[in-house]
mmCIF file of C-alpha atoms in Angstrom:
data_model
loop_
_atom_site.group_PDB
_atom_site.id
_atom_site.type_symbol
_atom_site.label_atom_id
_atom_site.label_comp_id
_atom_site.label_asym_id
_atom_site.label_seq_id
_atom_site.Cartn_x
_atom_site.Cartn_y
_atom_site.Cartn_z
ATOM 1 C CA MET D 24 -38.152 130.979 -151.706
ATOM 2 C CA LYS D 25 -39.078 128.280 -149.219
ATOM 3 C CA LEU D 26 -36.183 127.105 -147.073
ATOM 4 C CA SER D 27 -35.654 123.426 -146.388
ATOM 5 C CA LYS D 28 -35.718 122.130 -142.827
ATOM 6 C CA GLY D 29 -31.945 121.639 -142.949
ATOM 7 C CA LYS D 30 -31.321 125.248 -144.013
ATOM 8 C CA LYS D 31 -33.605 126.564 -141.267
ATOM 9 C CA LEU D 32 -31.662 124.557 -138.687
ATOM 10 C CA PHE D 33 -28.364 125.804 -140.131
ATOM 11 C CA ILE D 34 -29.560 129.418 -139.822
ATOM 12 C CA LEU D 35 -30.717 128.774 -136.240
ATOM 13 C CA GLY D 36 -27.303 127.331 -135.378
ATOM 14 C CA ILE D 37 -25.477 130.303 -136.909
ATOM 15 C CA ILE D 38 -27.720 132.754 -135.006
ATOM 16 C CA LEU D 39 -26.971 130.992 -131.698
ATOM 17 C CA VAL D 40 -23.213 131.012 -132.340
ATOM 18 C CA VAL D 41 -23.300 134.696 -133.335
ATOM 19 C CA ILE D 42 -25.237 135.616 -130.166
ATOM 20 C CA ASP D 43 -22.714 133.674 -128.091
ATOM 21 C CA GLN D 44 -19.741 135.391 -129.714
ATOM 22 C CA ILE D 45 -21.267 138.878 -129.482
ATOM 23 C CA ILE D 46 -21.826 138.441 -125.741
ATOM 24 C CA LYS D 47 -18.292 137.112 -125.218
ATOM 25 C CA VAL D 48 -16.618 139.868 -127.242
ATOM 26 C CA LEU D 49 -18.624 142.566 -125.432
ATOM 27 C CA VAL D 50 -17.631 141.126 -122.060
ATOM 28 C CA LYS D 51 -13.981 140.660 -123.069
ATOM 29 C CA THR D 52 -13.627 144.185 -124.463
ATOM 30 C CA ASN D 53 -15.670 146.081 -121.849
ATOM 31 C CA MET D 54 -14.945 144.333 -118.550
ATOM 32 C CA GLU D 55 -11.788 143.676 -116.571
ATOM 33 C CA LEU D 56 -10.951 140.077 -115.745
ATOM 34 C CA GLY D 57 -12.659 139.289 -112.435
ATOM 35 C CA GLU D 58 -14.998 142.289 -112.667
ATOM 36 C CA THR D 59 -18.595 141.799 -111.545
ATOM 37 C CA ILE D 60 -21.690 143.760 -112.572
ATOM 38 C CA ASN D 61 -25.001 143.222 -110.779
ATOM 39 C CA VAL D 62 -27.787 142.727 -113.337
ATOM 40 C CA ILE D 63 -30.723 141.778 -111.098
ATOM 41 C CA GLY D 64 -30.028 142.310 -107.418
ATOM 42 C CA ASP D 65 -27.397 140.017 -105.958
ATOM 43 C CA TRP D 66 -28.635 136.841 -107.610
ATOM 44 C CA PHE D 67 -27.897 137.512 -111.293
ATOM 45 C CA LYS D 68 -24.509 138.994 -112.126
ATOM 46 C CA LEU D 69 -22.100 139.335 -115.006
ATOM 47 C CA HIS D 70 -18.774 138.047 -113.696
ATOM 48 C CA PHE D 71 -15.934 137.926 -116.241
ATOM 49 C CA VAL D 72 -13.721 134.868 -115.866
ATOM 50 C CA LEU D 73 -11.577 132.819 -118.242
ATOM 51 C CA ASN D 74 -12.225 129.085 -118.250
ATOM 52 C CA LYS D 75 -9.437 126.806 -119.451
ATOM 53 C CA GLY D 76 -11.462 123.641 -118.962
ATOM 54 C CA MET D 77 -14.950 122.362 -119.580
ATOM 55 C CA ALA D 78 -18.383 123.913 -119.185
ATOM 56 C CA PHE D 79 -19.250 125.669 -115.929
ATOM 57 C CA GLY D 80 -15.585 126.136 -115.003
ATOM 58 C CA MET D 81 -14.711 122.455 -114.542
ATOM 59 C CA ALA D 82 -11.035 121.643 -115.115
ATOM 60 C CA PHE D 83 -9.795 118.702 -117.168
ATOM 61 C CA GLY D 84 -6.214 117.434 -116.938
ATOM 62 C CA GLY D 85 -3.942 120.413 -117.664
ATOM 63 C CA LEU D 86 -2.612 121.171 -121.161
ATOM 64 C CA TRP D 87 -3.099 117.641 -122.506
ATOM 65 C CA GLY D 88 -6.604 117.706 -121.105
ATOM 66 C CA LYS D 89 -7.175 120.946 -123.002
ATOM 67 C CA VAL D 90 -6.026 119.313 -126.256
ATOM 68 C CA LEU D 91 -8.190 116.234 -125.699
ATOM 69 C CA LEU D 92 -11.181 118.398 -124.784
ATOM 70 C CA SER D 93 -10.744 120.495 -127.947
ATOM 71 C CA LEU D 94 -10.487 117.381 -130.111
ATOM 72 C CA PHE D 95 -13.543 115.902 -128.388
ATOM 73 C CA ARG D 96 -15.516 119.087 -129.102
ATOM 74 C CA ILE D 97 -14.564 118.929 -132.784
ATOM 75 C CA VAL D 98 -15.547 115.262 -133.081
ATOM 76 C CA LEU D 99 -18.814 115.957 -131.225
ATOM 77 C CA PHE D 100 -19.568 118.892 -133.510
ATOM 78 C CA VAL D 101 -18.907 116.885 -136.705
ATOM 79 C CA VAL D 102 -20.937 113.886 -135.516
ATOM 80 C CA LEU D 103 -23.878 116.041 -134.433
ATOM 81 C CA PHE D 104 -23.758 118.153 -137.600
ATOM 82 C CA ARG D 105 -23.923 115.063 -139.815
ATOM 83 C CA TRP D 106 -26.590 113.436 -137.637
ATOM 84 C CA ILE D 107 -28.794 116.538 -137.787
ATOM 85 C CA GLY D 108 -28.437 116.594 -141.578
ATOM 86 C CA LYS D 109 -29.447 112.940 -141.793
ATOM 87 C CA LEU D 110 -32.423 113.345 -139.432
ATOM 88 C CA SER D 111 -33.642 116.524 -141.154
ATOM 89 C CA ARG D 112 -33.949 114.643 -144.458
ATOM 90 C CA ARG D 113 -35.898 111.796 -142.866
ATOM 91 C CA GLN D 114 -39.669 111.997 -142.803
ATOM 92 C CA GLY D 115 -41.241 112.026 -139.344
ATOM 93 C CA THR D 116 -38.316 113.355 -137.315
ATOM 94 C CA PRO D 117 -39.801 115.649 -134.616
ATOM 95 C CA THR D 118 -38.844 119.299 -134.997
ATOM 96 C CA GLY D 119 -38.052 119.403 -131.281
ATOM 97 C CA VAL D 120 -35.365 116.742 -131.700
ATOM 98 C CA LEU D 121 -33.717 118.717 -134.490
ATOM 99 C CA VAL D 122 -33.851 122.003 -132.570
ATOM 100 C CA GLY D 123 -32.465 120.388 -129.405
ATOM 101 C CA LEU D 124 -29.566 118.808 -131.298
ATOM 102 C CA THR D 125 -28.917 122.092 -133.117
ATOM 103 C CA MET D 126 -28.682 123.920 -129.770
ATOM 104 C CA ILE D 127 -26.112 121.401 -128.503
ATOM 105 C CA THR D 128 -24.129 121.623 -131.751
ATOM 106 C CA ALA D 129 -24.142 125.431 -131.751
ATOM 107 C CA GLY D 130 -23.013 125.492 -128.117
ATOM 108 C CA ALA D 131 -20.117 123.156 -128.890
ATOM 109 C CA LEU D 132 -19.076 125.336 -131.844
ATOM 110 C CA GLY D 133 -19.302 128.523 -129.768
ATOM 111 C CA ASN D 134 -16.751 127.218 -127.274
ATOM 112 C CA ILE D 135 -14.576 125.760 -130.064
ATOM 113 C CA VAL D 136 -14.214 129.293 -131.477
ATOM 114 C CA ASP D 137 -12.920 130.530 -128.099
ATOM 115 C CA CYS D 138 -10.434 127.679 -127.696
ATOM 116 C CA PHE D 139 -9.047 127.848 -131.205
ATOM 117 C CA PHE D 140 -8.982 131.567 -131.985
ATOM 118 C CA TYR D 141 -9.215 133.740 -128.862
ATOM 119 C CA GLY D 142 -5.577 133.070 -127.983
ATOM 120 C CA LEU D 143 -4.578 134.422 -131.400
ATOM 121 C CA ILE D 144 -6.731 137.546 -130.993
ATOM 122 C CA TRP D 145 -6.098 138.186 -127.283
ATOM 123 C CA PRO D 146 -2.756 136.707 -126.104
ATOM 124 C CA GLU D 147 -3.784 137.193 -122.474
ATOM 125 C CA THR D 148 -6.436 134.503 -122.899
ATOM 126 C CA VAL D 149 -3.894 131.779 -123.783
ATOM 127 C CA THR D 150 -3.848 128.939 -121.255
ATOM 128 C CA PRO D 151 -0.812 129.408 -118.957
ATOM 129 C CA GLY D 152 2.083 127.182 -120.008
ATOM 130 C CA ALA D 153 0.673 126.503 -123.477
ATOM 131 C CA PRO D 154 3.314 125.983 -126.216
ATOM 132 C CA PHE D 155 1.406 128.180 -128.675
ATOM 133 C CA ALA D 156 -1.770 130.246 -128.905
ATOM 134 C CA PHE D 157 -3.816 128.292 -131.453
ATOM 135 C CA MET D 158 -6.183 125.823 -129.767
ATOM 136 C CA PHE D 159 -5.125 126.997 -126.291
ATOM 137 C CA GLY D 160 -7.389 130.019 -125.891
ATOM 138 C CA GLN D 161 -9.464 130.098 -122.734
ATOM 139 C CA VAL D 162 -13.249 130.281 -122.902
ATOM 140 C CA VAL D 163 -14.928 133.532 -121.823
ATOM 141 C CA ASP D 164 -17.557 132.961 -119.124
ATOM 142 C CA MET D 165 -19.800 135.595 -117.589
ATOM 143 C CA PHE D 166 -23.230 134.456 -116.317
ATOM 144 C CA TYR D 167 -23.319 134.026 -112.549
ATOM 145 C CA PHE D 168 -26.366 133.153 -110.461
ATOM 146 C CA PRO D 169 -25.319 133.018 -106.772
ATOM 147 C CA LEU D 170 -28.873 132.338 -105.603
ATOM 148 C CA PHE D 171 -28.026 131.780 -101.946
ATOM 149 C CA ASP D 172 -25.319 130.557 -99.588
ATOM 150 C CA TYR D 173 -25.674 127.448 -97.476
ATOM 151 C CA LYS D 174 -23.600 125.575 -94.897
ATOM 152 C CA LEU D 175 -24.082 121.938 -93.963
ATOM 153 C CA PRO D 176 -22.803 120.596 -90.611
ATOM 154 C CA TRP D 177 -19.685 118.961 -92.141
ATOM 155 C CA MET D 178 -18.642 122.028 -94.162
ATOM 156 C CA ASP D 179 -15.864 124.322 -92.958
ATOM 157 C CA TYR D 180 -17.348 127.388 -94.637
ATOM 158 C CA PRO D 181 -20.557 128.410 -96.467
ATOM 159 C CA ARG D 182 -20.946 127.420 -100.112
ATOM 160 C CA THR D 183 -22.832 129.199 -102.867
ATOM 161 C CA PHE D 184 -25.722 127.301 -104.396
ATOM 162 C CA PHE D 185 -24.990 127.075 -108.137
ATOM 163 C CA GLY D 186 -21.721 128.986 -107.911
ATOM 164 C CA ALA D 187 -20.646 128.109 -111.460
ATOM 165 C CA VAL D 188 -19.930 130.846 -114.007
ATOM 166 C CA PHE D 189 -20.990 129.948 -117.550
ATOM 167 C CA ASN D 190 -21.691 131.413 -120.988
ATOM 168 C CA PHE D 191 -24.417 131.387 -123.632
ATOM 169 C CA ALA D 192 -22.870 128.395 -125.434
ATOM 170 C CA ASP D 193 -22.967 126.356 -122.210
ATOM 171 C CA SER D 194 -26.629 127.328 -121.836
ATOM 172 C CA CYS D 195 -27.394 126.108 -125.367
ATOM 173 C CA VAL D 196 -25.775 122.735 -124.677
ATOM 174 C CA THR D 197 -27.450 122.315 -121.291
ATOM 175 C CA CYS D 198 -30.928 123.476 -122.342
ATOM 176 C CA GLY D 199 -30.809 121.403 -125.524
ATOM 177 C CA ALA D 200 -29.740 118.269 -123.638
ATOM 178 C CA ILE D 201 -32.312 118.710 -120.855
ATOM 179 C CA TYR D 202 -35.089 119.306 -123.389
ATOM 180 C CA LEU D 203 -34.175 116.157 -125.311
ATOM 181 C CA LEU D 204 -33.998 114.057 -122.141
ATOM 182 C CA LEU D 205 -37.321 115.306 -120.781
ATOM 183 C CA PHE D 206 -39.454 115.551 -123.905
ATOM 184 C CA GLN D 207 -37.853 113.527 -126.701
ATOM 185 C CA TYR D 208 -36.675 110.375 -124.935
ATOM 186 C CA ARG D 209 -39.246 108.256 -126.822
ATOM 187 C CA PHE D 210 -37.710 109.212 -130.152
ATOM 188 C CA PHE D 211 -34.236 108.148 -129.034
ATOM 189 C CA ALA D 212 -35.620 104.949 -127.497
ATOM 190 C CA GLN D 213 -37.196 104.127 -130.869
ATOM 191 C CA GLU D 214 -33.912 104.906 -132.635
ATOM 192 C CA GLU D 215 -32.117 102.520 -130.289
ATOM 193 C CA GLU D 216 -34.659 99.800 -131.037
ATOM 194 C CA LYS D 217 -34.162 100.305 -134.782
ATOM 195 C CA MET D 218 -30.396 99.966 -134.351
ATOM 196 C CA LYS D 219 -30.838 96.708 -132.420
ATOM 197 C CA GLU D 220 -33.105 95.301 -135.124
ATOM 198 C CA LYS D 221 -30.484 96.010 -137.796
ATOM 199 C CA GLN D 222 -27.798 94.117 -135.879
#
């Protein structure tokens, strides 16, 4: 049976989310919080941290920020999911555009799962001060690439180049977005022109 383009994209998205969740569960159940394992020398490590904010450990406005961020992720996921479905049925949509958008959508869903359900499964992952566990789970991060340290004249102490800790879902979002910006900008420029013509 030949699968439609939409079904292939759906399967790709599910595979990416499953990979993300397998990695997170393995880290959560086999490493202590704050534990570090060197994978390749000192520049690629697994470092288990819990992230209560956005991608790459960025914070966002306490508990209300957490709620707003979770709602934003849901809206983003729904919008992207529907947009991918619409584009996949249209003739001439580049496969790269659909794959890039699917990567971003899968990454958003991967972190939604953490926020909404990890607090129910592992109470220790609930954001401190949260009124309840649902929707207040912290995201499991683990990939750490401390490539080198540097110190500029105005800095009090050395900083690590790319010191952020992130997860597979963050990678999907980032790689998908960068790919679309670098290689599919013409498609989106054409879409913008079409929207202007309709107005």
